[in-house]
């Protein structure tokens, strides 16, 4: 199968089958490039990226019309206010209050990047990432408590229930050595394949009879075989001249 690409009125034929066979012939080098770049990615991740630990806590916010019973209307109201609760948890008032309470050396934006909120129909999961697992747990609990007070004040809710206390993570949440290694390996394979194809497309040297017809538009009338004796004699002459 052949495709034709026209550039500056010069017609160049690209043999996809030949490119495919060329890639197969360089498959070992391509795989080696992927392995090398994958290993470099893993080593770089271990040396230059600080591990992050994630601690989570959960709070339940229900706006009950009746203190004794929970109706479907209460659940529907809580679902509709999901985004509002998430905004209140990540508000400047809450996060700056946590920074002041824990005496942390960071700005509001830095704290905001550490805190994420997942919402369901009736609960809010607050996740905090930090390079220290104990700090992550401490911040998560402080955000939960501060957010509960802020939600009660703004939304006029009697109570915000704590479902789970923030855990102290034992394993790092990021970065993933396996993920970065696979990404680096794939990138190495792609770069190596691209280099092989580019070298093939830019190499216009004549190697076989078909190249004469392809690049020069001339027909080959005959060919002169090159014997091994001639090649050896030429090598000897070149050595003597040196």
C-alpha positions in Angstrom: 0.0 0.0 0.0 1.4 3.4 -1.0 0.4 6.9 -0.2 1.4 9.9 -2.3 2.4 13.2 -0.7 2.9 16.3 -2.9 5.2 19.1 -1.8 6.3 22.0 -4.0 5.1 20.1 -7.1 7.5 17.2 -6.4 5.9 13.9 -6.0 7.3 11.7 -3.2 6.1 8.1 -2.7 5.9 6.8 0.8 5.8 3.1 1.1 3.9 2.3 4.3 4.9 -1.3 4.0 8.5 -0.4 3.9 8.1 1.9 6.9 6.4 -1.0 8.8 9.2 -3.4 8.0 11.7 -0.7 8.9 10.1 -0.3 12.3 10.1 -4.1 12.8 13.8 -4.2 11.9 14.5 -1.5 14.6 12.1 -3.0 17.1 14.8 -3.9 19.5 16.2 -0.3 19.5 12.7 1.1 19.9 11.9 -1.1 22.9 15.3 -0.4 24.4 14.6 3.4 24.1 11.2 2.9 25.9 12.9 0.9 28.7 15.6 3.5 29.2 13.2 6.4 29.3 10.9 4.5 31.6 13.7 3.8 34.0 14.7 7.5 33.8 11.2 8.5 34.6 11.1 6.2 37.7 14.4 7.5 39.0 13.4 11.1 38.3 10.2 10.6 40.2 12.0 9.1 43.2 14.6 11.8 43.3 12.8 15.0 42.4 9.1 14.6 43.2 8.1 14.8 46.9 5.6 12.1 47.9 2.1 13.3 48.9 -0.1 11.6 51.5 -3.9 11.9 51.5 -6.2 12.0 54.5 -10.0 12.0 54.3 -12.8 12.9 56.6 -16.6 12.8 56.1 -19.3 15.1 57.3 -23.1 14.7 56.8 -25.2 17.8 56.2 -29.0 17.4 56.4 -31.5 20.2 56.5 -34.3 18.6 58.4 -37.6 20.4 58.6 -38.6 18.2 61.5 -36.1 17.3 64.2 -37.5 13.9 64.8 -37.9 12.5 61.3 -36.0 12.7 58.0 -38.3 13.1 55.0 -37.6 12.7 51.2 -38.0 16.5 50.9 -35.1 16.9 53.3 -32.9 14.6 51.2 -33.9 16.4 48.0 -33.1 19.8 49.6 -29.6 18.5 50.7 -28.9 17.2 47.2 -29.8 20.5 45.6 -27.5 22.3 48.0 -24.6 20.0 47.3 -22.5 22.6 45.4 -23.2 25.2 47.9 -21.9 23.1 50.7 -18.7 22.3 48.7 -18.1 26.0 48.1 -18.6 26.8 51.8 -16.1 24.1 52.8 -13.5 25.5 50.4 -14.3 29.1 51.2 -11.7 31.6 52.2 -13.2 32.0 55.6 -12.8 28.3 56.4 -9.4 27.8 54.9 -7.8 30.9 56.3 -9.3 30.1 59.7 -7.6 26.7 59.5 -4.3 28.3 58.6 -4.6 30.6 61.6 -5.7 27.9 64.0 -2.8 25.5 63.1 -0.3 28.4 62.6 0.6 27.1 59.1 3.0 29.0 56.8 1.0 29.0 53.6 -1.4 31.1 51.7 -5.1 30.6 51.0 -4.3 29.4 47.4 -1.8 26.9 48.7 -4.3 25.5 51.2 -7.0 25.4 48.5 -4.7 23.2 46.3 -4.4 20.8 49.2 -8.1 20.5 49.9 -10.7 18.7 47.7 -14.3 18.0 48.3 -16.4 15.0 47.0 -20.1 15.3 47.3 -22.9 12.7 47.4 -26.6 13.0 48.2 -26.1 13.6 51.9 -22.4 13.6 52.8 -19.3 15.5 52.0 -15.9 13.8 51.8 -13.0 16.3 52.6 -9.6 15.1 51.3 -6.3 16.8 52.2 -2.9 16.0 50.6 0.4 16.9 52.2 3.9 15.7 52.2 3.5 14.8 55.9 0.8 12.3 56.7 0.2 13.7 60.2 -0.1 17.2 58.9 -2.6 16.0 56.3 -4.8 14.4 59.0 -4.6 17.5 61.2 -5.6 19.8 58.4 -8.5 17.6 57.3 -9.9 17.5 60.9 -9.5 21.3 61.2 -11.2 21.9 57.9 -14.1 19.6 58.8 -14.7 21.4 62.2 -14.3 24.9 60.8 -16.5 24.1 57.8 -19.2 22.6 60.1 -19.4 25.9 62.1 -19.4 28.0 58.9 -22.2 25.9 57.3 -24.3 26.1 60.4 -23.8 29.9 60.5 -24.5 30.5 56.8 -27.2 28.0 56.0 -28.9 28.2 59.4 -28.6 24.5 60.2 -28.7 23.2 63.7 -26.0 20.6 63.4 -23.5 19.1 61.0 -22.7 15.5 61.9 -19.2 14.0 61.7 -19.3 10.6 60.0 -15.5 9.8 60.0 -12.5 11.3 61.6 -9.5 12.0 59.4 -7.2 9.0 59.1 -3.4 9.1 59.2 -2.4 7.7 55.8 0.3 4.9 55.8 0.8 4.9 52.0 1.6 7.8 49.7 -1.2 8.9 47.3 1.2 10.3 44.7 3.3 10.1 42.7 2.8 6.6 41.2 6.2 5.1 40.2 4.4 2.5 38.0 2.3 5.1 36.2 5.2 7.5 35.5 7.3 4.6 34.4 4.7 3.4 31.9 4.2 7.0 30.6 7.9 7.4 30.2 8.3 4.1 28.5 5.5 4.9 26.0 7.0 8.3 25.4 10.4 6.7 24.7 8.8 4.2 22.2 7.0 7.1 20.4 10.1 9.2 20.2 12.2 6.3 18.9 9.6 5.4 16.2 9.3 9.1 15.2 13.1 9.3 14.8 13.2 6.1 12.7 10.5 7.4 10.4 12.0 10.9 10.1 15.4 9.5 9.2 13.8 7.2 6.6 11.8 10.1 5.0 14.8 12.5 4.9 17.3 9.9 3.6 17.3 10.3 -0.2 20.4 8.3 -0.9 20.1 5.7 -3.7 20.5 2.2 -2.5 18.6 -0.1 -5.0 17.3 0.1 -8.6 13.9 1.2 -7.5 15.4 4.3 -5.9 16.7 5.5 -9.3 13.3 5.4 -10.8 11.7 6.9 -7.7 14.0 9.9 -7.1 15.5 10.5 -10.6 12.7 9.4 -12.8 15.1 7.3 -14.9 15.0 3.7 -16.0 17.8 1.3 -15.1 19.3 -0.2 -18.2 21.7 -2.5 -16.5 23.8 -3.0 -13.3 27.4 -3.8 -12.7 28.0 -6.3 -9.9 30.5 -5.4 -7.3 32.7 -8.4 -6.3 34.2 -9.0 -3.0 37.7 -9.1 -4.5 37.4 -5.6 -5.8 36.1 -4.3 -2.4 39.1 -6.0 -0.6 41.6 -4.6 -3.1 40.2 -1.1 -2.7 40.4 -1.4 1.1 44.1 -2.5 0.8 44.9 0.5 -1.5 43.2 2.9 0.9 45.3 1.5 3.8 48.5 1.8 1.9 47.8 5.4 1.0 47.4 6.2 4.7 
